[in-house]
CSV table of C-alpha atoms in Angstrom, one decimal:
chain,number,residue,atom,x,y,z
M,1,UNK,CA,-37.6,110.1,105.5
M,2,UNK,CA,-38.2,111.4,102.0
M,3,UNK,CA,-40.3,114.9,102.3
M,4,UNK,CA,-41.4,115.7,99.2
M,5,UNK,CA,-43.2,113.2,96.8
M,6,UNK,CA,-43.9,114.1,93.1
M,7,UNK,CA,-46.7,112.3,91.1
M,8,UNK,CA,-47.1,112.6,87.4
M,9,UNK,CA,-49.0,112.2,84.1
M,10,UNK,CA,-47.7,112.1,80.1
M,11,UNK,CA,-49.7,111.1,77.4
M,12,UNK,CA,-47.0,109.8,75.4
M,13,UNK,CA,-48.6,109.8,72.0
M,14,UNK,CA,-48.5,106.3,70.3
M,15,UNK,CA,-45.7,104.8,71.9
M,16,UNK,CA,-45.2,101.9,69.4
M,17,UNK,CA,-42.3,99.6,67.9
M,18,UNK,CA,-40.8,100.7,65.0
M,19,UNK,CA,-42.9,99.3,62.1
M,20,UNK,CA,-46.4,98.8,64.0
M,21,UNK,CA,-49.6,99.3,62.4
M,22,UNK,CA,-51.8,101.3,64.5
M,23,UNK,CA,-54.4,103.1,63.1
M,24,UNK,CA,-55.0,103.1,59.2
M,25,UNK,CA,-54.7,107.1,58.8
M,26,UNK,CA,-51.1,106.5,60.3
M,27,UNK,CA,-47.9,105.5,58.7
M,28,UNK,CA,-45.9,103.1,61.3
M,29,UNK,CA,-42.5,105.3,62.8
M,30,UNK,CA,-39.2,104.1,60.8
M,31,UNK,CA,-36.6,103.1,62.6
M,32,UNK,CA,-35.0,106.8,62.7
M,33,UNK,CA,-38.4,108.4,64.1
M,34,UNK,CA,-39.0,105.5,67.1
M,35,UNK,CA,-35.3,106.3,67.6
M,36,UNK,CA,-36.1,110.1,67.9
M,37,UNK,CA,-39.2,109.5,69.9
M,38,UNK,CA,-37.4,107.3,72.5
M,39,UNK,CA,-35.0,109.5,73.7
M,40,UNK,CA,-37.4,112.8,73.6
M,41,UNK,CA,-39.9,110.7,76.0
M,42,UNK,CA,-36.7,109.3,78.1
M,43,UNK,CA,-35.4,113.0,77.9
M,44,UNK,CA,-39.0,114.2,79.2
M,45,UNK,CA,-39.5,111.4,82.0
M,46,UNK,CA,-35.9,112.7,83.2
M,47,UNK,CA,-36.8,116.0,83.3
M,48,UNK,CA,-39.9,115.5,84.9
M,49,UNK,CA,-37.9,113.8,87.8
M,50,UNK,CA,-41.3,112.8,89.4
M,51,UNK,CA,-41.9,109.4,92.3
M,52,UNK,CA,-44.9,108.0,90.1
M,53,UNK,CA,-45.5,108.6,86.8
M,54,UNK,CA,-48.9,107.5,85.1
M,55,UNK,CA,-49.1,107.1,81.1
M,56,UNK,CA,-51.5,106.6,78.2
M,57,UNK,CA,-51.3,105.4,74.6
M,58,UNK,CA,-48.7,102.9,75.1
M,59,UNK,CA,-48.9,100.5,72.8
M,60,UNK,CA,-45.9,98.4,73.6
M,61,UNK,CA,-45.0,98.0,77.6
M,62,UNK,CA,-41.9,96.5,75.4
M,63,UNK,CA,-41.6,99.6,74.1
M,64,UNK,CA,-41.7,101.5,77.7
M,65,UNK,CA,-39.3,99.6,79.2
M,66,UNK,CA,-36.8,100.5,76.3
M,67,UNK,CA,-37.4,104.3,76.9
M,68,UNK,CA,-37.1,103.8,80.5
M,69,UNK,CA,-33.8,101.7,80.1
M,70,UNK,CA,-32.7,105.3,77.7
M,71,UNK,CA,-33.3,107.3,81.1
M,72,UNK,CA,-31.1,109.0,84.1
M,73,UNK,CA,-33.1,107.9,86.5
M,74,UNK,CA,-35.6,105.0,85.8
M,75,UNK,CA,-34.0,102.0,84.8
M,76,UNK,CA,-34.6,100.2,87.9
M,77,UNK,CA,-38.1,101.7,88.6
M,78,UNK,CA,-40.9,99.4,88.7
M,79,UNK,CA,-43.4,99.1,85.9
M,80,UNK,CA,-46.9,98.1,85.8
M,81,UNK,CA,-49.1,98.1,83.2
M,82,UNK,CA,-50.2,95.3,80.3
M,83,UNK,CA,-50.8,95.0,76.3
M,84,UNK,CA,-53.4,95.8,74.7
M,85,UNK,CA,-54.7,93.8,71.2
M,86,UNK,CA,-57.7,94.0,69.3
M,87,UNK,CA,-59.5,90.4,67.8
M,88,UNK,CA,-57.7,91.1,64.8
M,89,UNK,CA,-54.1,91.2,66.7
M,90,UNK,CA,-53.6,95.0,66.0
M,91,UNK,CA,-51.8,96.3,69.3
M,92,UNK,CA,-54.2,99.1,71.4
M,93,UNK,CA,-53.8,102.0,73.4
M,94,UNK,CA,-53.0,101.2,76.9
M,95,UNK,CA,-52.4,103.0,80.2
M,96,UNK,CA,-49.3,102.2,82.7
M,97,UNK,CA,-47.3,103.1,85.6
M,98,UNK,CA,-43.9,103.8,86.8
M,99,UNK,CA,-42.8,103.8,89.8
M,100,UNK,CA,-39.7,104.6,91.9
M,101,UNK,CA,-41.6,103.7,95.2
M,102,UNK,CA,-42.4,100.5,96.1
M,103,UNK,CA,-45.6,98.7,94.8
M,104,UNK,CA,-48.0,96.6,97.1
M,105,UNK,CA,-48.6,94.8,94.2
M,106,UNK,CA,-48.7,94.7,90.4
M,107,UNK,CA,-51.9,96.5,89.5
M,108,UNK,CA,-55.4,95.8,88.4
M,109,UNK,CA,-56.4,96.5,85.0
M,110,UNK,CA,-60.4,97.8,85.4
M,111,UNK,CA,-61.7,96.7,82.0
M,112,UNK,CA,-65.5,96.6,83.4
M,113,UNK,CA,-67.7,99.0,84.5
M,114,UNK,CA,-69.3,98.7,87.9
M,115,UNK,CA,-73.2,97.1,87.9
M,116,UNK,CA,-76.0,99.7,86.5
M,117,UNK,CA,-73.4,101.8,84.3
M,118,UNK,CA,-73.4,101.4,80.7
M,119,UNK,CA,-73.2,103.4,77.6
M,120,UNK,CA,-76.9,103.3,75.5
M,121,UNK,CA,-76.9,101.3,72.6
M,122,UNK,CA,-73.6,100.7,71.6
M,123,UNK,CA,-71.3,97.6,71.6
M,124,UNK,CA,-69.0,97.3,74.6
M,125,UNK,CA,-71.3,99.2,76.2
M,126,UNK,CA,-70.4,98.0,79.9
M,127,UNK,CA,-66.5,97.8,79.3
M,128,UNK,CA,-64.2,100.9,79.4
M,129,UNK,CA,-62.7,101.5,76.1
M,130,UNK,CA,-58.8,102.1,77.4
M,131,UNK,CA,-59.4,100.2,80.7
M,132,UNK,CA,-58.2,102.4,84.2
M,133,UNK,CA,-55.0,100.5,86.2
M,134,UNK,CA,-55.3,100.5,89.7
M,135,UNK,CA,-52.0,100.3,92.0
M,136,UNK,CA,-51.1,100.8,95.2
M,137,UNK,CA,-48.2,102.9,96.1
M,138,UNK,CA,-46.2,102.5,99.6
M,139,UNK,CA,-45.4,106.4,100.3
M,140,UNK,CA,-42.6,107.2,102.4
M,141,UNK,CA,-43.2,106.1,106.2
M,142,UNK,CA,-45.2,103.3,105.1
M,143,UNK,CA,-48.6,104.6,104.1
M,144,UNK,CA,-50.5,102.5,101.3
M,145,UNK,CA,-52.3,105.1,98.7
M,146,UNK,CA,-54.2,104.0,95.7
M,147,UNK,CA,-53.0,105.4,92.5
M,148,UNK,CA,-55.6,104.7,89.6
M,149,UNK,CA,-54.4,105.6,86.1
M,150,UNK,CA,-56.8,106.7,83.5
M,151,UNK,CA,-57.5,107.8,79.7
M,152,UNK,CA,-61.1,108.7,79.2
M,153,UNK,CA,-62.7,108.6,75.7
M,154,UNK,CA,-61.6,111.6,73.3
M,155,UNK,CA,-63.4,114.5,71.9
M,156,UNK,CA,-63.0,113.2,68.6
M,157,UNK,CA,-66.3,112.5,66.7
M,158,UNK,CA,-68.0,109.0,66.6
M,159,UNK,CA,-69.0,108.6,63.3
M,160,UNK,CA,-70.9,105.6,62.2
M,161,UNK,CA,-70.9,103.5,58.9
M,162,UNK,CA,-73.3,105.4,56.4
M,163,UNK,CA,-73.5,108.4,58.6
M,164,UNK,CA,-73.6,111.8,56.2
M,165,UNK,CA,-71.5,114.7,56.5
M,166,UNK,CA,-74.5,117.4,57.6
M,167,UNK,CA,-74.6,119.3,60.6
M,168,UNK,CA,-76.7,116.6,62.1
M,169,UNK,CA,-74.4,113.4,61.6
M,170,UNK,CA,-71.4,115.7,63.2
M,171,UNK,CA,-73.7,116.8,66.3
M,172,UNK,CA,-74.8,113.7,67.0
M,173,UNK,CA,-71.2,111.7,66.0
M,174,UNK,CA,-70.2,114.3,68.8
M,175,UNK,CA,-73.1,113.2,71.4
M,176,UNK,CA,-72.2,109.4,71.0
M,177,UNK,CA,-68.1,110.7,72.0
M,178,UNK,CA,-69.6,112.8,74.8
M,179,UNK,CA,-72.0,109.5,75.9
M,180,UNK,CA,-69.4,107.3,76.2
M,181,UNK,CA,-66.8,109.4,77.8
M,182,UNK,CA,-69.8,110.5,80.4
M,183,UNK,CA,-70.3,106.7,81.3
M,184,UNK,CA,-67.0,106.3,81.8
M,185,UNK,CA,-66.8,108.8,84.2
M,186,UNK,CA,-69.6,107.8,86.1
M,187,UNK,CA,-68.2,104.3,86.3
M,188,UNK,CA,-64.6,105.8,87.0
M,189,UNK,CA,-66.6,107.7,90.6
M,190,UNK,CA,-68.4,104.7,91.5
M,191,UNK,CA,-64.9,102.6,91.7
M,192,UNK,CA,-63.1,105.2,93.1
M,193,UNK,CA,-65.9,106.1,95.7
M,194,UNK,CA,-65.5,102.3,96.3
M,195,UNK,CA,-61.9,103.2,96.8
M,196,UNK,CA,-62.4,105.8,99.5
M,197,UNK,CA,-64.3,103.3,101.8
M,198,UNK,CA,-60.9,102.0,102.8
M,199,UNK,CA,-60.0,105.8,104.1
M,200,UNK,CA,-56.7,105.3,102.2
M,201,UNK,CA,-55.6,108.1,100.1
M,202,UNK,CA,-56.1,108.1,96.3
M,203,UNK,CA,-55.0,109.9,93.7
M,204,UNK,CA,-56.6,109.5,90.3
M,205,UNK,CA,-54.6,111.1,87.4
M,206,UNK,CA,-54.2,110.4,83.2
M,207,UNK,CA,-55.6,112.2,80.1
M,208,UNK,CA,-59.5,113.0,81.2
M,209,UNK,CA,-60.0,114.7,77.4
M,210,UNK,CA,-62.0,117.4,79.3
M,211,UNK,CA,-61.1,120.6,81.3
M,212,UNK,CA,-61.0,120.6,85.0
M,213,UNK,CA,-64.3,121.9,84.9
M,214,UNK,CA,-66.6,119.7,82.4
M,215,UNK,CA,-69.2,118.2,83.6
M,216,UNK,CA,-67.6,114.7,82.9
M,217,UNK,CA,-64.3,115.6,85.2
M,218,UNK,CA,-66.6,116.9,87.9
M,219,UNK,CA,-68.5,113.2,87.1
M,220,UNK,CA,-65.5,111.6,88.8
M,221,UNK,CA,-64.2,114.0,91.7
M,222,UNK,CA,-67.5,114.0,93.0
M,223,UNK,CA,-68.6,117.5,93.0
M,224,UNK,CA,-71.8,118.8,94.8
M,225,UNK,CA,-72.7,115.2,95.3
M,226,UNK,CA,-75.1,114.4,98.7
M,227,UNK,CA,-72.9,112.8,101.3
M,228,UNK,CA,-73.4,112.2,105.1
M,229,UNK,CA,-72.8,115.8,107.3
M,230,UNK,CA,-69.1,115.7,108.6
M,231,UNK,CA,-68.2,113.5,105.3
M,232,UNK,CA,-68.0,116.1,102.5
M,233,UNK,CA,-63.8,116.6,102.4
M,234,UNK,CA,-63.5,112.7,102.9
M,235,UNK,CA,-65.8,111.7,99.6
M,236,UNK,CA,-64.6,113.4,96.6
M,237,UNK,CA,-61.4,114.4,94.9
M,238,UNK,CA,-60.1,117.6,94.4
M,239,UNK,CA,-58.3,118.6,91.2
M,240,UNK,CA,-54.6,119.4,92.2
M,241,UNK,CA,-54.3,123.3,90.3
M,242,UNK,CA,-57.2,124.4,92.3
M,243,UNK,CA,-56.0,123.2,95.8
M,244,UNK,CA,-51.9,124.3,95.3
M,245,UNK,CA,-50.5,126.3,97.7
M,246,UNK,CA,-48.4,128.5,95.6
M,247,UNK,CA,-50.9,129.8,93.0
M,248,UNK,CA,-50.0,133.1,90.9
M,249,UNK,CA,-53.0,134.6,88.6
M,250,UNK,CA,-50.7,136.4,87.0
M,251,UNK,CA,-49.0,133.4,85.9
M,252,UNK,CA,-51.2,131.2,85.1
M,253,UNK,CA,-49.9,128.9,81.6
M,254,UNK,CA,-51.1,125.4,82.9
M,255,UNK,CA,-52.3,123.6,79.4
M,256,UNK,CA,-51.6,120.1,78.6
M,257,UNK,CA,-53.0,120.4,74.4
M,258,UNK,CA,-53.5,122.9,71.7
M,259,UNK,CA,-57.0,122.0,69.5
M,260,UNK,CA,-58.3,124.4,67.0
M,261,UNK,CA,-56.0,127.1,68.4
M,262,UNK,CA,-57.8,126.8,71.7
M,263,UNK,CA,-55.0,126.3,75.0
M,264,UNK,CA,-56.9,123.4,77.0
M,265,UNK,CA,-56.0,121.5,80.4
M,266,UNK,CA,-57.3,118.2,79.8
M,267,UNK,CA,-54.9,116.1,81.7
M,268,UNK,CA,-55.4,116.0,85.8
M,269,UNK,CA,-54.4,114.9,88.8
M,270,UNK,CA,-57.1,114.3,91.4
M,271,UNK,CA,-56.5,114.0,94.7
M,272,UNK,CA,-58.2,113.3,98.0
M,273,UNK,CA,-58.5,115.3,101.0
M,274,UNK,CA,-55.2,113.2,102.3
M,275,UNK,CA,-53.6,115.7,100.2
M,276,UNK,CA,-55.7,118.8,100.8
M,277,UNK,CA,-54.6,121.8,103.2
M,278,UNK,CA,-57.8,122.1,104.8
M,279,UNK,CA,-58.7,118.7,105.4
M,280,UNK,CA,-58.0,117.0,109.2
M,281,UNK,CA,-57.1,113.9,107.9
M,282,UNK,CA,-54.3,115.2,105.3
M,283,UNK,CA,-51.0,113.9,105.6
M,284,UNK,CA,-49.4,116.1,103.2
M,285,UNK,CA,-49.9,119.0,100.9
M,286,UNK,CA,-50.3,119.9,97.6
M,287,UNK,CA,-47.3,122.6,97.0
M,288,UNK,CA,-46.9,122.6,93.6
M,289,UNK,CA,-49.1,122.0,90.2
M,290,UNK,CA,-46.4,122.6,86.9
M,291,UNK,CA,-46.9,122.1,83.0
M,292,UNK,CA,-44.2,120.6,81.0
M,293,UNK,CA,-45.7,122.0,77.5
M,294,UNK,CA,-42.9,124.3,75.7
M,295,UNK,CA,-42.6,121.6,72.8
M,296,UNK,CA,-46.6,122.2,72.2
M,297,UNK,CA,-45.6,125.3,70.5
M,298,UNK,CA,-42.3,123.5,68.6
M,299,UNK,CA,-43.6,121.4,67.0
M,300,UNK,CA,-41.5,118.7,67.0
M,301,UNK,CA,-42.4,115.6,65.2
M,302,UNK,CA,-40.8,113.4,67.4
M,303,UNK,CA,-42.7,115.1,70.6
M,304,UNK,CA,-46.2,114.4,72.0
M,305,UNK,CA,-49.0,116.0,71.2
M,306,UNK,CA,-49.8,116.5,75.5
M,307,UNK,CA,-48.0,118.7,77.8
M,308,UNK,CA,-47.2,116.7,80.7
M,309,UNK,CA,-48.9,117.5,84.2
M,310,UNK,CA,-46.5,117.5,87.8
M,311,UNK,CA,-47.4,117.6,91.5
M,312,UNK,CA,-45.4,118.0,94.0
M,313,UNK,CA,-46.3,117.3,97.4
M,314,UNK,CA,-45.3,118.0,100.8
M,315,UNK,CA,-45.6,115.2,103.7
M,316,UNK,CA,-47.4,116.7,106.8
M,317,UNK,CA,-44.6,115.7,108.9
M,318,UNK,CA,-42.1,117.4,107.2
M,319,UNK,CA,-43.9,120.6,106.9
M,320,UNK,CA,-42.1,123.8,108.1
């Protein structure tokens, strides 16, 4: 039986067709640049070598599936995943997974948020803006574990028609961001809490656009929240860096982004205690937490903009 198992995230960056109107303060890629593009990301998924693989900011599943046909090793791993367009037909950003283990089944996209969560007066205000994809992964030896892939709202300002450009309008363009990516936290915990009543594993990994330690990533493992005596491991996720077996303080150049000079981690991988060292009920171990970001500093056109996030896991029965 396979021993190790390696899950991973990459924000891609605007995976698109060649041609494709995104956003209006971007210029579609010519034919050259998607060419350049596709076989970095193919080059990257290679290298990251990992089981399960979650994305964001594809535009075009089309699109994937011609950078996974580019790869080593992925051309005959599953995707799930779906497109997403706007009323006026413009594509959207959109989450997937790939997979070289076998699915259960081909995914649910979570567009809603659960009953009682909603963002305060603002349109859409009970739908997630890049909806999570929830899949279930058959690990090695048969065990079912559900993956959920996600890409919380950004940092980016959300500025308003007729807003002004004072310090006000930017705090408070900033609040409306932090409001909605709060509520989609809370609704991303309440269907993964719904989740852990099955006492499957779960791991729940993409592009949070927080640190590990925000208030909004805390939102969704779980942290400090009230839970029946004996139940406290079994409830909430655990961020994958923090729980590692091999950690080195002396080494310590995990960032998936660059902002303003500032080295951030805002793409996780959360686990549950399935995967935690301490935890009675694990059935493996969290090894190994690495960061793909060299071309962050490069500054290649052709690269993302995220480093990409890797776990490697050891199954309990192959421990030595």
């Amino acid at each position: 039986m396979q021993e190790e198992i390696r899950f991973a995230t990459f924000n891609v960056c605007n995976l698109a067709p060649a041609g494709a109107k995104l956003y209006d303060n971007l210029e579609p890629l010519s034919p050259a640049q998607y060419e350049a593009k596709a076989e970095w990301t193919a080059r990257q998924i290679d290298l990251l070598d990992a089981d399960v693989i979650a994305f964001q900011e594809i535009f075009s599943q089309a699109a994937l599936r011609d950078v996974l046909s580019r790869t080593r090793h992925y051309r005959t791993a599953t995707l799930a995943g779906h497109d997403a367009i706007d009323a006026a037909g413009r594509m959207l950003p959109a989450v997937a997974l790939v997979s070289r283990l076998p699915l259960a089944g081909a995914g649910v996209v979570w567009a809603n948020f659960p009953a009682g969560v909603s963002v305060p007066a603002e349109d859409n205000a009970g739908r997630f803006a890049r909806a999570p994809l929830h899949v279930q992964v058959i690990l090695p030896g048969g065990q079912l574990t559900d993956v959920v892939v996600v890409h919380l709202k950004s940092r980016r300002p959300d500025y308003r028609h007729g807003d002004g450009s004072d310090a006000a309008a930017y705090a408070l363009a900033n609040l409306r961001s932090l409001q909605r990516r709060g509520a989609e936290a809370v609704a991303l915990r309440v269907l993964a809490s719904e989740l852990g009543h099955s006492g499957r594993p779960r791991i729940v990994l993409g592009d949070f656009n927080d640190i590990a330690n925000a208030v909004t990533t805390a939102i969704v493992m779980g942290a400090g929240a009230p839970c029946e005596a004996g139940m406290e491991m079994h409830a909430r996720l655990y961020d994958a860096n923090a729980i590692q077996l091999r950690q080195d303080a002396l080494r310590h150049v995990g960032y998936t982004n660059i902002h303003d000079s500032a080295y951030m981690t805002i793409d996780h991988i959360l686990v549950s205690d399935h995967f935690h060292p301490a935890s009675p009920r694990a059935i493996g171990v969290l090894q190994e937490v690495t960061y793909l970001n060299d071309h962050l500093l490069l500054g290649l056109p052709y690269a993302s903009d995220h480093g990409q996030v890797l776990a490697r896991i050891k199954l309990l029965g192959n421990l030595h």
